[in-house]
Amino acid sequence: MKKEVIAEVYLTYRLYIFPIVVAVASLGLIVLIIIPQISSLISNQKVGDQLSHRFKTLEVKAKDLETYDSLDLSQKVSYALSAFPAEKDFINVIGLIQNLVSQSGFTVINLALGSQSSKALNTDSYTIKLEVSGSKILAANLFSSIESSTRIMKIDNIEISNAQNSQATDILININVLYSPSPASFGSIDSPLPKLSQKDEDLLAKLAGVSPFSPPDANVQLPSRGKANPFE
Amino acid sequence: MAHISINLLPIEYTQTTLKQAKFYKVQALGIAIILLMVFLASLSVALRVLQNQNIKGVASGVSAQEQKINSLKDKQVSLLLLQNRLQVINQYLGISSKQVKLYQLLDKLIPQTVIINSFSVDKSGQIVISALMPNSLILDDTLNNLVDKQMSGNMISQVSIDNISRGKDSVYRVSLTIKPL
């Protein structure tokens, strides 16, 4: 009885009921499936683009890193660190200054380490007070040899005095010896890789050519010492 | 010859037939709309699945590259350290300090015949000189050289005589303070 009533109502109003059912079903499909899928497609497209961009960047970075030779790089780092170290290198610098002084024709009278680090320059530095004796004509050579040394040093005070009954000149120089601790972080995976410019390569070649303290040569083979078999 | 059309069917039958025809049209259109919606829904789902697969592929590629870069991290550290050092080395290497430049300038400007007893240049670049000048001509020359902007290369802003005396030997004892620009 009930079915017959429903069928009769449907047959009477099917011209209206059918379009309403179609509209509701279409709306349901649009709201529940099409719109969420399309919005996900759009947002995922952005994620996909970012990922593929990152992939390309990382691929290029990995290829670039592969082109560098580890040994060559570590040697370059050692040259750079010998010119501008991460720590105070008193012993090396004292030896170097003594060499420069004697090469410039002067004699070291006194050499003292400054008590405080100076921040006058854009980097850390410590002071060395150098007192030398020699000909005044050679003073300019001494200053330029100190400042053009591949171990970075800057003169910030000069005092020259002539002894009354002597040809020799006493020179007191304050030298700022530059150093800087290594950076705290060395970049993330995504950080861009620095490229060495031609200027950097030229500078490294210069540092390698006249390295103030020759770095240990990895290829040098020490002669064998002692017995081949110590139990014999 | 004109045809005579006579409709003997009841009017209700005609109306029912017209209603039915209208409904079939609406039905066909409704089914077409439903099919279109189903097609669009399945297309969007398929696209989404394909996109997810692509993203998974790229993500696995990214993680592979990350592993590769991690294995080469030593080189990255070396490069960054090298760049960090070279920046400062480039800034200072081969560039004379103000003090040395001033010393070289005065060495050029002061005549050889002048005997310098003492010379000092401090951190600010201020120079104090105590010198013996054999005669007034050389004293004039020296002072003129020092105050001449062209000769001093615009490195000196002020020259002041702190003390001047002439001895019995007609030698001038001069103390000068020179301020840099």
Short mmCIF file of C-alpha atoms in Angstrom, two decimals:
data_model
loop_
_atom_site.label_atom_id
_atom_site.label_comp_id
_atom_site.label_asym_id
_atom_site.label_seq_id
_atom_site.Cartn_x
_atom_site.Cartn_y
_atom_site.Cartn_z
CA MET A 1 0.00 0.00 0.00
CA LYS A 2 2.77 2.38 1.01
CA LYS A 3 4.87 1.49 -2.05
CA GLU A 4 1.96 2.14 -4.31
CA VAL A 5 1.46 5.56 -2.76
CA ILE A 6 5.15 6.41 -3.19
CA ALA A 7 5.09 5.22 -6.79
CA GLU A 8 2.00 7.25 -7.52
CA VAL A 9 3.51 10.39 -5.94
CA TYR A 10 6.74 9.84 -7.90
CA LEU A 11 4.86 9.32 -11.17
CA THR A 12 2.86 12.45 -10.58
CA TYR A 13 5.82 14.68 -9.60
CA ARG A 14 8.74 12.91 -11.32
CA LEU A 15 9.30 15.90 -13.55
CA TYR A 16 10.36 17.80 -10.42
CA ILE A 17 11.68 14.96 -8.23
CA PHE A 18 14.20 13.65 -10.78
CA PRO A 19 15.98 16.98 -11.40
CA ILE A 20 16.10 17.57 -7.64
CA VAL A 21 17.72 14.15 -7.10
CA VAL A 22 20.20 14.81 -9.90
CA ALA A 23 21.04 18.24 -8.46
CA VAL A 24 21.55 16.84 -4.95
CA ALA A 25 23.70 13.97 -6.24
CA SER A 26 25.79 16.34 -8.39
CA LEU A 27 26.18 18.75 -5.52
CA GLY A 28 27.24 15.88 -3.27
CA LEU A 29 29.86 14.76 -5.79
CA ILE A 30 31.12 18.31 -6.21
CA VAL A 31 31.28 19.09 -2.48
CA LEU A 32 32.51 15.73 -1.22
CA ILE A 33 34.90 14.66 -3.97
CA ILE A 34 35.67 17.16 -6.71
CA ILE A 35 36.37 20.29 -4.64
CA PRO A 36 38.55 18.54 -1.97
CA GLN A 37 40.49 16.68 -4.64
CA ILE A 38 41.08 19.79 -6.74
CA SER A 39 42.14 21.88 -3.74
CA SER A 40 44.52 19.07 -2.71
CA LEU A 41 45.81 18.94 -6.26
CA ILE A 42 46.56 22.66 -6.20
CA SER A 43 48.25 22.60 -2.78
CA ASN A 44 50.19 19.43 -3.66
CA GLN A 45 51.27 21.07 -6.89
CA LYS A 46 53.03 23.75 -4.83
CA VAL A 47 54.61 21.11 -2.60
CA GLY A 48 55.67 19.15 -5.67
CA ASP A 49 57.19 22.23 -7.28
CA GLN A 50 59.12 23.05 -4.11
CA LEU A 51 60.32 19.47 -3.84
CA SER A 52 61.45 19.29 -7.44
CA HIS A 53 63.20 22.67 -7.10
CA ARG A 54 64.96 21.39 -3.97
CA PHE A 55 65.84 18.17 -5.76
CA LYS A 56 67.45 20.10 -8.62
CA THR A 57 69.33 22.38 -6.21
CA LEU A 58 70.60 19.45 -4.17
CA GLU A 59 71.54 17.54 -7.31
CA VAL A 60 73.61 20.48 -8.57
CA LYS A 61 75.17 20.92 -5.12
CA ALA A 62 76.08 17.22 -4.88
CA LYS A 63 77.62 17.33 -8.37
CA ASP A 64 79.58 20.48 -7.47
CA LEU A 65 80.83 18.86 -4.26
CA GLU A 66 81.93 15.79 -6.18
CA THR A 67 84.09 17.90 -8.47
CA TYR A 68 86.25 19.07 -5.55
CA ASP A 69 89.26 17.00 -4.60
CA SER A 70 89.36 16.38 -0.84
CA LEU A 71 93.16 16.45 -0.64
CA ASP A 72 93.42 19.65 -2.66
CA LEU A 73 90.73 21.28 -0.52
CA SER A 74 92.35 20.32 2.76
CA GLN A 75 95.67 21.66 1.51
CA LYS A 76 94.03 24.95 0.52
CA VAL A 77 92.39 25.14 3.94
CA SER A 78 95.76 24.57 5.58
CA TYR A 79 97.27 27.43 3.53
CA ALA A 80 94.37 29.73 4.45
CA LEU A 81 94.61 28.74 8.11
CA SER A 82 98.35 29.34 8.18
CA ALA A 83 97.71 32.88 6.86
CA PHE A 84 94.72 33.54 9.08
CA PRO A 85 94.44 30.92 11.81
CA ALA A 86 91.54 30.08 14.09
CA GLU A 87 93.65 30.38 17.26
CA LYS A 88 96.50 32.47 18.61
CA ASP A 89 99.67 31.07 17.04
CA PHE A 90 102.31 32.79 19.17
CA ILE A 91 105.18 30.43 18.44
CA ASN A 92 104.75 30.47 14.67
CA VAL A 93 104.41 34.25 14.59
CA ILE A 94 107.42 34.86 16.82
CA GLY A 95 109.55 32.67 14.54
CA LEU A 96 108.19 34.41 11.46
CA ILE A 97 108.82 37.90 12.86
CA GLN A 98 112.35 36.99 13.83
CA ASN A 99 112.96 35.76 10.28
CA LEU A 100 111.48 38.89 8.73
CA VAL A 101 113.50 41.13 11.03
CA SER A 102 116.78 39.40 10.26
CA GLN A 103 116.00 39.29 6.51
CA SER A 104 115.39 43.07 6.61
CA GLY A 105 118.80 43.66 8.19
CA PHE A 106 117.64 44.40 11.73
CA THR A 107 118.36 42.85 15.09
CA VAL A 108 115.65 41.97 17.56
CA ILE A 109 116.18 43.72 20.89
CA ASN A 110 112.94 42.78 22.52
CA LEU A 111 109.81 40.94 21.53
CA ALA A 112 106.84 40.87 23.87
CA LEU A 113 103.34 39.54 23.57
CA GLY A 114 100.57 42.03 24.23
CA SER A 115 98.36 41.23 27.15
CA GLN A 116 95.05 42.05 25.51
CA SER A 117 93.38 41.14 22.29
CA SER A 118 92.51 44.09 20.15
CA LYS A 119 89.18 44.55 18.37
CA ALA A 120 90.28 47.61 16.42
CA LEU A 121 90.22 45.61 13.22
CA ASN A 122 87.13 43.76 12.03
CA THR A 123 88.46 40.53 13.46
CA ASP A 124 90.18 39.24 16.58
CA SER A 125 93.84 40.02 17.00
CA TYR A 126 96.61 40.00 19.54
CA THR A 127 99.47 42.45 19.87
CA ILE A 128 103.16 41.85 19.61
CA LYS A 129 105.53 44.58 20.73
CA LEU A 130 108.70 44.38 18.71
CA GLU A 131 111.82 46.38 19.40
CA VAL A 132 114.52 46.20 16.78
CA SER A 133 117.77 47.93 16.02
CA GLY A 134 119.21 48.67 12.60
CA SER A 135 119.63 51.18 9.84
CA LYS A 136 116.82 53.73 9.43
CA ILE A 137 117.05 53.44 5.65
CA LEU A 138 115.84 49.84 5.89
CA ALA A 139 112.89 50.62 8.19
CA ALA A 140 110.39 51.00 5.34
CA ASN A 141 111.43 47.57 4.02
CA LEU A 142 110.90 46.04 7.45
CA PHE A 143 107.42 47.54 7.76
CA SER A 144 106.35 46.43 4.31
CA SER A 145 107.79 42.94 4.80
CA ILE A 146 105.79 42.58 8.03
CA GLU A 147 102.57 43.81 6.43
CA SER A 148 102.96 41.93 3.17
CA SER A 149 103.74 38.66 4.93
CA THR A 150 101.23 35.92 4.10
CA ARG A 151 100.56 35.62 7.84
CA ILE A 152 98.25 38.59 8.24
CA MET A 153 99.71 41.24 10.54
CA LYS A 154 99.09 44.96 10.73
CA ILE A 155 101.32 47.61 12.28
CA ASP A 156 99.38 50.05 14.47
CA ASN A 157 102.12 51.99 16.21
CA ILE A 158 105.67 52.94 15.27
CA GLU A 159 108.28 54.69 17.39
CA ILE A 160 111.70 55.45 15.94
CA SER A 161 114.52 56.93 17.95
CA ASN A 162 118.11 57.62 17.00
CA ALA A 163 120.82 56.96 19.54
CA GLN A 164 123.03 60.01 20.00
CA ASN A 165 126.40 58.38 19.44
CA SER A 166 125.40 55.61 17.13
CA GLN A 167 124.38 55.07 13.51
CA ALA A 168 121.81 52.49 14.61
CA THR A 169 118.15 53.34 14.98
CA ASP A 170 115.87 51.77 17.54
CA ILE A 171 112.42 51.02 16.29
CA LEU A 172 109.50 50.02 18.47
CA ILE A 173 106.60 48.53 16.57
CA ASN A 174 103.21 47.38 17.77
CA ILE A 175 101.98 44.62 15.54
CA ASN A 176 98.39 43.40 15.48
CA VAL A 177 98.39 39.73 14.57
CA LEU A 178 95.01 38.72 13.18
CA TYR A 179 93.19 35.49 13.92
CA SER A 180 89.56 34.45 14.16
CA PRO A 181 87.81 31.41 15.59
CA SER A 182 86.20 29.13 13.03
CA PRO A 183 82.52 29.82 12.37
CA ALA A 184 80.14 28.04 14.72
CA SER A 185 78.03 26.54 11.96
CA PHE A 186 79.06 25.31 8.56
CA GLY A 187 75.69 25.54 6.85
CA SER A 188 72.89 23.08 6.38
CA ILE A 189 72.19 20.69 3.54
CA ASP A 190 70.18 23.38 1.79
CA SER A 191 72.67 26.20 2.25
CA PRO A 192 74.27 27.26 -1.01
CA LEU A 193 77.78 26.09 -1.73
CA PRO A 194 80.37 28.87 -1.88
CA LYS A 195 82.32 28.98 -5.11
CA LEU A 196 85.95 29.89 -5.27
CA SER A 197 86.40 32.78 -7.66
CA GLN A 198 89.47 33.28 -9.84
CA LYS A 199 90.59 35.94 -7.35
CA ASP A 200 90.34 33.39 -4.53
CA GLU A 201 92.28 30.83 -6.58
CA ASP A 202 94.98 33.42 -7.31
CA LEU A 203 95.16 34.31 -3.63
CA LEU A 204 95.44 30.62 -2.69
CA ALA A 205 98.19 30.16 -5.26
CA LYS A 206 99.97 33.14 -3.72
CA LEU A 207 99.54 31.69 -0.22
CA ALA A 208 100.74 28.29 -1.44
CA GLY A 209 103.78 29.85 -3.12
CA VAL A 210 104.98 31.76 -0.10
CA SER A 211 103.34 30.01 2.80
CA PRO A 212 104.76 31.51 5.99
CA PHE A 213 104.88 28.15 7.72
CA SER A 214 105.22 25.27 5.27
CA PRO A 215 102.34 22.83 5.91
CA PRO A 216 103.23 19.17 6.37
CA ASP A 217 103.59 17.43 3.04
CA ALA A 218 101.29 14.41 2.92
CA ASN A 219 103.37 12.71 0.23
CA VAL A 220 106.64 12.79 2.11
CA GLN A 221 107.60 9.28 3.15
CA LEU A 222 109.70 9.06 6.24
CA PRO A 223 112.66 6.70 5.99
CA SER A 224 112.09 3.46 7.83
CA ARG A 225 113.78 3.34 11.19
CA GLY A 226 114.59 0.43 13.46
CA LYS A 227 114.51 -3.24 12.69
CA ALA A 228 112.09 -4.70 10.16
CA ASN A 229 111.18 -7.37 12.71
CA PRO A 230 111.57 -6.11 16.27
CA PHE A 231 111.37 -9.66 17.71
CA GLU A 232 114.46 -10.89 15.94
CA MET B 1 -5.78 18.59 -52.30
CA ALA B 2 -6.08 19.52 -48.71
CA HIS B 3 -5.81 16.84 -45.99
CA ILE B 4 -8.24 16.75 -43.19
CA SER B 5 -6.66 15.86 -39.81
CA ILE B 6 -8.98 14.51 -37.18
CA ASN B 7 -7.66 13.62 -33.68
CA LEU B 8 -9.94 11.15 -32.11
CA LEU B 9 -7.72 10.48 -29.09
CA PRO B 10 -8.78 11.89 -25.73
CA ILE B 11 -7.11 15.13 -24.62
CA GLU B 12 -5.70 13.42 -21.42
CA TYR B 13 -3.74 10.98 -23.57
CA THR B 14 -2.13 13.82 -25.51
CA GLN B 15 -1.20 15.60 -22.29
CA THR B 16 0.28 12.43 -20.77
CA THR B 17 2.35 11.79 -23.89
CA LEU B 18 3.67 15.37 -23.86
CA LYS B 19 4.55 15.10 -20.14
CA GLN B 20 6.35 11.81 -20.75
CA ALA B 21 8.37 13.25 -23.61
CA LYS B 22 9.36 16.18 -21.41
CA PHE B 23 10.38 13.84 -18.61
CA TYR B 24 12.53 11.73 -20.93
CA LYS B 25 14.37 14.86 -21.95
CA VAL B 26 14.88 15.87 -18.30
CA GLN B 27 15.93 12.31 -17.46
CA ALA B 28 18.47 12.22 -20.29
CA LEU B 29 19.90 15.55 -19.24
CA GLY B 30 20.04 14.48 -15.55
CA ILE B 31 21.83 11.23 -16.39
CA ALA B 32 24.29 13.14 -18.55
CA ILE B 33 24.98 15.53 -15.68
CA ILE B 34 25.44 12.67 -13.20
CA LEU B 35 27.79 10.88 -15.61
CA LEU B 36 29.78 14.08 -16.13
CA MET B 37 30.08 14.58 -12.37
CA VAL B 38 31.18 10.98 -11.88
CA PHE B 39 33.73 11.41 -14.67
CA LEU B 40 35.07 14.63 -13.13
CA ALA B 41 35.25 13.07 -9.67
CA SER B 42 37.12 9.99 -10.90
CA LEU B 43 39.43 12.21 -13.01
CA SER B 44 40.32 14.35 -10.01
CA VAL B 45 40.96 11.26 -7.87
CA ALA B 46 43.13 9.73 -10.60
CA LEU B 47 45.09 12.96 -10.99
CA ARG B 48 45.60 13.14 -7.25
CA VAL B 49 46.89 9.55 -7.15
CA LEU B 50 49.29 10.28 -10.02
CA GLN B 51 50.45 13.47 -8.33
CA ASN B 52 51.07 11.63 -5.06
CA GLN B 53 53.15 9.06 -6.90
CA ASN B 54 55.18 11.82 -8.54
CA ILE B 55 55.73 13.58 -5.22
CA LYS B 56 56.85 10.32 -3.60
CA GLY B 57 59.32 9.79 -6.43
CA VAL B 58 60.75 13.30 -6.10
CA ALA B 59 60.85 13.01 -2.28
CA SER B 60 62.85 9.78 -2.51
CA GLY B 61 65.18 11.53 -4.99
CA VAL B 62 65.59 14.42 -2.54
CA SER B 63 66.45 12.07 0.33
CA ALA B 64 68.98 10.28 -1.91
CA GLN B 65 70.61 13.63 -2.74
CA GLU B 66 70.59 14.56 0.96
CA GLN B 67 72.44 11.35 1.77
CA LYS B 68 74.92 12.08 -0.99
CA ILE B 69 75.55 15.60 0.34
CA ASN B 70 75.87 14.28 3.90
CA SER B 71 78.56 11.90 2.72
CA LEU B 72 80.37 14.91 1.17
CA LYS B 73 79.88 17.15 4.19
CA ASP B 74 83.63 17.34 4.87
CA LYS B 75 84.10 19.07 1.54
CA GLN B 76 81.30 21.52 2.30
CA VAL B 77 82.84 22.35 5.68
CA SER B 78 86.24 22.86 4.04
CA LEU B 79 84.77 25.13 1.38
CA LEU B 80 82.85 27.25 3.89
CA LEU B 81 85.90 27.53 6.15
CA LEU B 82 88.04 28.44 3.15
CA GLN B 83 85.59 31.12 2.06
CA ASN B 84 85.41 32.48 5.61
CA ARG B 85 89.22 32.76 5.78
CA LEU B 86 89.71 34.11 2.24
CA GLN B 87 87.24 36.95 2.82
CA VAL B 88 89.42 38.35 5.61
CA ILE B 89 92.71 37.53 3.90
CA ASN B 90 91.52 39.41 0.79
CA GLN B 91 90.61 42.36 2.98
CA TYR B 92 94.04 42.70 4.62
CA LEU B 93 96.72 40.93 2.60
CA GLY B 94 98.97 43.30 0.68
CA ILE B 95 97.21 46.41 2.02
CA SER B 96 99.45 48.68 4.08
CA SER B 97 98.20 50.11 7.35
CA LYS B 98 97.66 53.84 7.75
CA GLN B 99 100.74 54.03 9.99
CA VAL B 100 103.05 52.46 7.41
CA LYS B 101 101.59 54.58 4.61
CA LEU B 102 102.21 57.74 6.68
CA TYR B 103 105.75 56.63 7.48
CA GLN B 104 106.45 56.00 3.78
CA LEU B 105 104.93 59.39 2.90
CA LEU B 106 107.08 61.29 5.42
CA ASP B 107 110.15 59.35 4.35
CA LYS B 108 109.48 60.75 0.87
CA LEU B 109 108.60 64.32 1.93
CA ILE B 110 111.37 64.99 4.44
CA PRO B 111 114.71 65.75 2.76
CA GLN B 112 117.63 63.37 3.34
CA THR B 113 119.66 66.11 4.99
CA VAL B 114 117.18 66.32 7.87
CA ILE B 115 118.26 64.26 10.85
CA ILE B 116 115.32 62.70 12.59
CA ASN B 117 115.97 62.14 16.27
CA SER B 118 112.65 60.58 16.99
CA PHE B 119 109.56 59.66 15.08
CA SER B 120 106.37 58.16 16.38
CA VAL B 121 103.01 57.36 14.81
CA ASP B 122 100.22 56.22 17.10
CA LYS B 123 97.05 54.19 16.55
CA SER B 124 95.09 57.20 15.29
CA GLY B 125 97.85 58.00 12.83
CA GLN B 126 99.06 61.14 14.64
CA ILE B 127 102.77 61.66 14.03
CA VAL B 128 105.23 63.36 16.34
CA ILE B 129 108.68 64.13 14.92
CA SER B 130 111.73 65.61 16.56
CA ALA B 131 114.33 66.55 13.97
CA LEU B 132 117.45 68.59 13.28
CA MET B 133 117.32 70.83 10.21
CA PRO B 134 120.73 72.05 8.96
CA ASN B 135 119.40 75.44 7.83
CA SER B 136 116.27 77.54 7.39
CA LEU B 137 116.00 76.67 3.70
CA ILE B 138 115.62 72.97 4.48
CA LEU B 139 113.20 73.81 7.28
CA ASP B 140 111.10 75.79 4.80
CA ASP B 141 111.26 73.01 2.24
CA THR B 142 110.22 70.41 4.76
CA LEU B 143 107.27 72.41 6.04
CA ASN B 144 106.18 73.33 2.52
CA ASN B 145 106.30 69.69 1.47
CA LEU B 146 104.24 68.67 4.48
CA VAL B 147 101.49 71.24 3.99
CA ASP B 148 101.30 70.82 0.22
CA LYS B 149 98.11 68.80 -0.35
CA GLN B 150 99.30 67.47 -3.68
CA MET B 151 102.63 66.26 -2.36
CA SER B 152 101.08 64.74 0.73
CA GLY B 153 98.45 63.02 -1.37
CA ASN B 154 95.71 64.47 0.84
CA MET B 155 96.88 62.33 3.74
CA ILE B 156 97.82 65.15 6.09
CA SER B 157 95.22 67.48 7.58
CA GLN B 158 97.32 69.56 9.97
CA VAL B 159 101.00 70.27 10.67
CA SER B 160 101.86 72.09 13.89
CA ILE B 161 105.25 73.15 15.21
CA ASP B 162 105.40 72.30 18.90
CA ASN B 163 108.86 73.64 19.44
CA ILE B 164 111.57 75.30 17.37
CA SER B 165 115.01 76.53 18.43
CA ARG B 166 118.19 77.55 16.66
CA GLY B 167 121.48 76.49 18.16
CA LYS B 168 124.89 78.14 18.01
CA ASP B 169 125.76 75.75 15.21
CA SER B 170 122.84 77.37 13.24
CA VAL B 171 121.03 74.02 13.25
CA TYR B 172 117.27 74.15 13.85
CA ARG B 173 115.81 71.78 16.40
CA VAL B 174 112.17 71.25 15.54
CA SER B 175 109.33 69.27 17.06
CA LEU B 176 106.38 68.70 14.78
CA THR B 177 102.96 67.16 15.26
CA ILE B 178 101.25 65.97 12.13
CA LYS B 179 97.60 64.95 12.09
CA PRO B 180 96.35 62.65 9.37
CA LEU B 181 93.23 63.29 7.34
#
